[in-house]
Amino acid sequence: VRNWSPCRPRRVSASHRACLIARFNFIYAKERLDAETILRPFVCDMETVQRIIYVAAVESFRAAKVAFWKVKINVKDSLAVCHPGGCAALEVAVLDYIACHKDLYDVCCSVHEVICSMNKNPKLPCPGEVDFIVISSLIRELCCLAFSMQTLIPPLDIAFGVDGELFNRTMYYRSFDSDFTAPFVAYHVWPALMEDGSVIVKGEVVTKK
């Protein structure tokens, strides 16, 4: 770890948070659809395409959070030697340091982990039918975003959905091809963004009877 130096003050974290939320919305509105277009020549079923992208989002956040935890431990051990103040001040310094030195994160390793995990997912096509590396750009963006979201206080995260769960209108929008009278989620299209248990950005689901 580099020698510690004062990083961005916490007072600008609100602006940083807003930028990360905007980035999450842009990925949903643009890059998610680009990934759908990339997958369509390999997978003819739209439901499967949407499942692939949802799993990619969930696994990207999972991999990025694990990587962040490892980086945080190393940075904290290094800064603790020379950082004045108590545990709370050290925690803030560690988060600020990581936020300012994003190259500490080996995103390529996370992308590889995500693709390997997707290859083992029984709900997705078997390896050989489609190589998930074709959406590695989307996975990389999601991993980088999820990693940066962990530097916030409190951190931002996504809700993990389960097929068959009761539709929650405070957490999700129904997809246009949903049965709007159905009370249960058939599958998830995009995860909801959460902050300390509260929904910041709604996700998208398909409901069917």
mmCIF file of C-alpha atoms in Angstrom:
data_model
loop_
_atom_site.group_PDB
_atom_site.id
_atom_site.type_symbol
_atom_site.label_atom_id
_atom_site.label_comp_id
_atom_site.label_asym_id
_atom_site.label_seq_id
_atom_site.Cartn_x
_atom_site.Cartn_y
_atom_site.Cartn_z
ATOM 1 C CA VAL A 1 0.000 0.000 0.000
ATOM 2 C CA ARG A 2 1.254 3.498 -0.780
ATOM 3 C CA ASN A 3 2.136 5.956 1.953
ATOM 4 C CA TRP A 4 -1.030 7.401 3.459
ATOM 5 C CA SER A 5 -2.017 10.910 2.562
ATOM 6 C CA PRO A 6 -5.274 12.798 3.187
ATOM 7 C CA CYS A 7 -7.897 11.861 0.602
ATOM 8 C CA ARG A 8 -11.147 13.446 -0.414
ATOM 9 C CA PRO A 9 -13.143 14.733 2.566
ATOM 10 C CA ARG A 10 -16.331 12.968 3.560
ATOM 11 C CA ARG A 11 -18.376 16.086 2.802
ATOM 12 C CA VAL A 12 -18.120 15.332 -0.932
ATOM 13 C CA SER A 13 -19.312 11.743 -0.498
ATOM 14 C CA ALA A 14 -22.908 12.849 -1.164
ATOM 15 C CA SER A 15 -21.847 13.924 -4.657
ATOM 16 C CA HIS A 16 -19.931 10.682 -5.111
ATOM 17 C CA ARG A 17 -23.002 8.709 -4.001
ATOM 18 C CA ALA A 18 -25.197 10.554 -6.517
ATOM 19 C CA CYS A 19 -22.738 9.789 -9.326
ATOM 20 C CA LEU A 20 -22.705 6.088 -8.448
ATOM 21 C CA ILE A 21 -26.507 5.927 -8.388
ATOM 22 C CA ALA A 22 -26.623 7.697 -11.754
ATOM 23 C CA ARG A 23 -24.125 5.176 -13.101
ATOM 24 C CA PHE A 24 -26.295 2.303 -11.856
ATOM 25 C CA ASN A 25 -29.291 3.817 -13.671
ATOM 26 C CA PHE A 26 -27.287 4.282 -16.873
ATOM 27 C CA ILE A 27 -26.148 0.656 -16.847
ATOM 28 C CA TYR A 28 -29.776 -0.410 -16.471
ATOM 29 C CA ALA A 29 -31.043 1.915 -19.197
ATOM 30 C CA LYS A 30 -28.243 1.499 -21.778
ATOM 31 C CA GLU A 31 -25.577 -1.120 -21.120
ATOM 32 C CA ARG A 32 -28.038 -3.783 -19.989
ATOM 33 C CA LEU A 33 -29.889 -3.432 -23.292
ATOM 34 C CA ASP A 34 -26.605 -3.555 -25.199
ATOM 35 C CA ALA A 35 -25.827 -6.832 -23.436
ATOM 36 C CA GLU A 36 -29.248 -8.183 -24.432
ATOM 37 C CA THR A 37 -28.454 -7.375 -28.072
ATOM 38 C CA ILE A 38 -25.099 -9.153 -27.796
ATOM 39 C CA LEU A 39 -26.692 -12.272 -26.314
ATOM 40 C CA ARG A 40 -29.632 -12.599 -28.715
ATOM 41 C CA PRO A 41 -27.625 -14.312 -31.529
ATOM 42 C CA PHE A 42 -26.611 -17.006 -29.013
ATOM 43 C CA VAL A 43 -29.854 -17.327 -27.012
ATOM 44 C CA CYS A 44 -33.212 -17.116 -28.798
ATOM 45 C CA ASP A 45 -35.334 -17.092 -25.622
ATOM 46 C CA MET A 46 -35.690 -13.578 -24.173
ATOM 47 C CA GLU A 47 -36.413 -14.876 -20.677
ATOM 48 C CA THR A 48 -33.090 -16.717 -20.651
ATOM 49 C CA VAL A 49 -31.294 -13.604 -21.902
ATOM 50 C CA GLN A 50 -32.775 -11.547 -19.071
ATOM 51 C CA ARG A 51 -31.934 -14.240 -16.522
ATOM 52 C CA ILE A 52 -28.323 -14.246 -17.712
ATOM 53 C CA ILE A 53 -28.003 -10.495 -17.250
ATOM 54 C CA TYR A 54 -29.671 -10.552 -13.829
ATOM 55 C CA VAL A 55 -27.350 -13.302 -12.605
ATOM 56 C CA ALA A 56 -24.401 -11.361 -14.019
ATOM 57 C CA ALA A 57 -25.441 -8.326 -11.952
ATOM 58 C CA VAL A 58 -25.892 -10.333 -8.743
ATOM 59 C CA GLU A 59 -22.619 -12.220 -9.170
ATOM 60 C CA SER A 60 -20.738 -9.021 -10.051
ATOM 61 C CA PHE A 61 -21.811 -7.383 -6.811
ATOM 62 C CA ARG A 62 -20.945 -10.521 -4.849
ATOM 63 C CA ALA A 63 -17.462 -10.787 -6.362
ATOM 64 C CA ALA A 64 -16.759 -7.064 -5.956
ATOM 65 C CA LYS A 65 -17.789 -7.093 -2.287
ATOM 66 C CA VAL A 66 -15.501 -10.034 -1.542
ATOM 67 C CA ALA A 67 -12.630 -8.275 -3.314
ATOM 68 C CA PHE A 68 -13.355 -5.043 -1.436
ATOM 69 C CA TRP A 69 -13.242 -6.869 1.899
ATOM 70 C CA LYS A 70 -9.785 -8.251 1.067
ATOM 71 C CA VAL A 71 -8.456 -4.881 -0.085
ATOM 72 C CA LYS A 72 -9.901 -3.172 2.990
ATOM 73 C CA ILE A 73 -8.115 -5.548 5.361
ATOM 74 C CA ASN A 74 -4.757 -4.882 3.692
ATOM 75 C CA VAL A 75 -5.232 -1.111 3.621
ATOM 76 C CA LYS A 76 -6.389 -1.003 7.248
ATOM 77 C CA ASP A 77 -3.351 -2.986 8.396
ATOM 78 C CA SER A 78 -1.054 -0.569 6.568
ATOM 79 C CA LEU A 79 -2.736 2.654 7.677
ATOM 80 C CA ALA A 80 -3.114 1.555 11.298
ATOM 81 C CA VAL A 81 0.653 1.841 11.769
ATOM 82 C CA CYS A 82 0.841 5.554 11.014
ATOM 83 C CA HIS A 83 -2.722 6.862 11.277
ATOM 84 C CA PRO A 84 -3.606 8.971 14.335
ATOM 85 C CA GLY A 85 -7.029 8.794 15.963
ATOM 86 C CA GLY A 86 -9.398 6.036 16.957
ATOM 87 C CA CYS A 87 -11.071 3.178 15.121
ATOM 88 C CA ALA A 88 -13.821 5.359 13.600
ATOM 89 C CA ALA A 89 -11.298 7.806 12.113
ATOM 90 C CA LEU A 90 -9.228 4.921 10.769
ATOM 91 C CA GLU A 91 -12.306 3.355 9.145
ATOM 92 C CA VAL A 92 -13.090 6.612 7.308
ATOM 93 C CA ALA A 93 -9.454 7.007 6.261
ATOM 94 C CA VAL A 94 -9.415 3.469 4.864
ATOM 95 C CA LEU A 95 -12.584 4.044 2.823
ATOM 96 C CA ASP A 96 -11.284 7.363 1.513
ATOM 97 C CA TYR A 97 -7.954 5.792 0.593
ATOM 98 C CA ILE A 98 -9.588 2.972 -1.353
ATOM 99 C CA ALA A 99 -11.945 5.413 -3.088
ATOM 100 C CA CYS A 100 -8.938 7.451 -4.242
ATOM 101 C CA HIS A 101 -6.843 4.459 -5.326
ATOM 102 C CA LYS A 102 -9.178 2.340 -7.435
ATOM 103 C CA ASP A 103 -6.208 0.553 -9.019
ATOM 104 C CA LEU A 104 -5.954 -1.493 -5.823
ATOM 105 C CA TYR A 105 -8.881 -3.488 -7.198
ATOM 106 C CA ASP A 106 -8.054 -6.338 -9.583
ATOM 107 C CA VAL A 107 -11.289 -6.173 -11.543
ATOM 108 C CA CYS A 108 -10.119 -8.754 -14.108
ATOM 109 C CA CYS A 109 -9.981 -11.357 -11.351
ATOM 110 C CA SER A 110 -13.574 -10.535 -10.349
ATOM 111 C CA VAL A 111 -14.774 -10.748 -13.961
ATOM 112 C CA HIS A 112 -13.225 -14.211 -14.224
ATOM 113 C CA GLU A 113 -14.891 -15.280 -10.965
ATOM 114 C CA VAL A 114 -18.270 -14.040 -12.165
ATOM 115 C CA ILE A 115 -18.060 -15.902 -15.463
ATOM 116 C CA CYS A 116 -16.974 -19.115 -13.699
ATOM 117 C CA SER A 117 -19.884 -18.793 -11.278
ATOM 118 C CA MET A 118 -22.332 -18.219 -14.135
ATOM 119 C CA ASN A 119 -21.044 -21.337 -15.883
ATOM 120 C CA LYS A 120 -22.096 -23.354 -12.815
ATOM 121 C CA ASN A 121 -25.554 -21.786 -12.464
ATOM 122 C CA PRO A 122 -28.239 -24.413 -13.250
ATOM 123 C CA LYS A 123 -30.723 -21.767 -14.413
ATOM 124 C CA LEU A 124 -28.428 -20.590 -17.207
ATOM 125 C CA PRO A 125 -27.364 -22.294 -20.463
ATOM 126 C CA CYS A 126 -24.597 -24.859 -20.120
ATOM 127 C CA PRO A 127 -21.030 -23.821 -21.049
ATOM 128 C CA GLY A 128 -20.616 -24.271 -24.778
ATOM 129 C CA GLU A 129 -24.107 -23.064 -25.626
ATOM 130 C CA VAL A 130 -23.038 -19.503 -24.929
ATOM 131 C CA ASP A 131 -19.733 -18.055 -23.713
ATOM 132 C CA PHE A 132 -20.562 -15.476 -21.063
ATOM 133 C CA ILE A 133 -17.354 -13.654 -21.865
ATOM 134 C CA VAL A 134 -19.330 -11.910 -24.609
ATOM 135 C CA ILE A 135 -20.881 -9.706 -21.887
ATOM 136 C CA SER A 136 -17.616 -9.218 -19.987
ATOM 137 C CA SER A 137 -17.829 -5.458 -20.600
ATOM 138 C CA LEU A 138 -21.107 -5.281 -18.668
ATOM 139 C CA ILE A 139 -19.716 -7.506 -15.914
ATOM 140 C CA ARG A 140 -16.617 -5.331 -15.617
ATOM 141 C CA GLU A 141 -18.689 -2.154 -15.313
ATOM 142 C CA LEU A 142 -20.895 -3.720 -12.654
ATOM 143 C CA CYS A 143 -17.903 -4.982 -10.673
ATOM 144 C CA CYS A 144 -16.218 -1.562 -10.711
ATOM 145 C CA LEU A 145 -19.461 0.125 -9.710
ATOM 146 C CA ALA A 146 -20.169 -2.327 -6.901
ATOM 147 C CA PHE A 147 -16.607 -1.948 -5.582
ATOM 148 C CA SER A 148 -16.895 1.852 -5.499
ATOM 149 C CA MET A 149 -20.274 1.629 -3.761
ATOM 150 C CA GLN A 150 -18.592 -0.123 -0.835
ATOM 151 C CA THR A 151 -16.568 3.012 -0.059
ATOM 152 C CA LEU A 152 -19.733 4.914 0.891
ATOM 153 C CA ILE A 153 -21.077 5.240 4.431
ATOM 154 C CA PRO A 154 -23.418 3.388 4.464
ATOM 155 C CA PRO A 155 -22.510 1.320 1.400
ATOM 156 C CA LEU A 156 -24.919 0.740 -1.470
ATOM 157 C CA ASP A 157 -25.873 -2.809 -2.375
ATOM 158 C CA ILE A 158 -28.443 -4.716 -4.409
ATOM 159 C CA ALA A 159 -31.380 -6.794 -3.200
ATOM 160 C CA PHE A 160 -31.149 -10.505 -3.902
ATOM 161 C CA GLY A 161 -34.388 -11.771 -5.410
ATOM 162 C CA VAL A 162 -35.829 -15.289 -5.439
ATOM 163 C CA ASP A 163 -38.090 -16.679 -8.156
ATOM 164 C CA GLY A 164 -41.606 -17.149 -6.844
ATOM 165 C CA GLU A 165 -41.393 -14.432 -4.199
ATOM 166 C CA LEU A 166 -44.368 -12.164 -3.588
ATOM 167 C CA PHE A 167 -44.252 -9.082 -5.797
ATOM 168 C CA ASN A 168 -43.192 -6.022 -3.804
ATOM 169 C CA ARG A 169 -44.246 -2.783 -5.526
ATOM 170 C CA THR A 170 -41.969 -0.710 -3.283
ATOM 171 C CA MET A 171 -38.935 -2.652 -4.529
ATOM 172 C CA TYR A 172 -39.729 -3.559 -8.142
ATOM 173 C CA TYR A 173 -41.425 -2.414 -11.312
ATOM 174 C CA ARG A 174 -43.285 -4.961 -13.394
ATOM 175 C CA SER A 175 -41.830 -5.571 -16.858
ATOM 176 C CA PHE A 176 -44.093 -4.595 -19.759
ATOM 177 C CA ASP A 177 -44.768 -8.263 -20.642
ATOM 178 C CA SER A 178 -45.867 -9.169 -17.120
ATOM 179 C CA ASP A 179 -49.271 -10.398 -16.050
ATOM 180 C CA PHE A 180 -50.225 -7.343 -13.983
ATOM 181 C CA THR A 181 -52.736 -9.351 -11.959
ATOM 182 C CA ALA A 182 -50.204 -11.996 -10.927
ATOM 183 C CA PRO A 183 -49.025 -11.685 -7.311
ATOM 184 C CA PHE A 184 -45.763 -13.623 -7.667
ATOM 185 C CA VAL A 185 -42.428 -12.970 -9.385
ATOM 186 C CA ALA A 186 -41.681 -15.391 -12.222
ATOM 187 C CA TYR A 187 -38.110 -14.121 -12.634
ATOM 188 C CA HIS A 188 -36.003 -11.005 -12.092
ATOM 189 C CA VAL A 189 -34.799 -8.700 -14.848
ATOM 190 C CA TRP A 190 -32.765 -6.205 -12.783
ATOM 191 C CA PRO A 191 -32.006 -5.903 -9.054
ATOM 192 C CA ALA A 192 -33.166 -3.117 -6.772
ATOM 193 C CA LEU A 193 -30.497 -0.817 -5.341
ATOM 194 C CA MET A 194 -30.530 -0.630 -1.538
ATOM 195 C CA GLU A 195 -29.045 1.587 1.137
ATOM 196 C CA ASP A 196 -29.178 0.494 4.753
ATOM 197 C CA GLY A 197 -32.337 -1.537 4.128
ATOM 198 C CA SER A 198 -34.133 1.145 2.105
ATOM 199 C CA VAL A 199 -34.857 1.015 -1.627
ATOM 200 C CA ILE A 200 -32.958 3.716 -3.512
ATOM 201 C CA VAL A 201 -33.706 2.540 -7.064
ATOM 202 C CA LYS A 202 -36.416 0.024 -7.933
ATOM 203 C CA GLY A 203 -35.523 -3.124 -9.831
ATOM 204 C CA GLU A 204 -37.522 -4.852 -12.545
ATOM 205 C CA VAL A 205 -39.308 -8.217 -12.485
ATOM 206 C CA VAL A 206 -41.654 -10.290 -14.612
ATOM 207 C CA THR A 207 -44.816 -11.485 -12.873
ATOM 208 C CA LYS A 208 -46.864 -14.396 -14.177
ATOM 209 C CA LYS A 209 -49.563 -16.658 -12.818
#
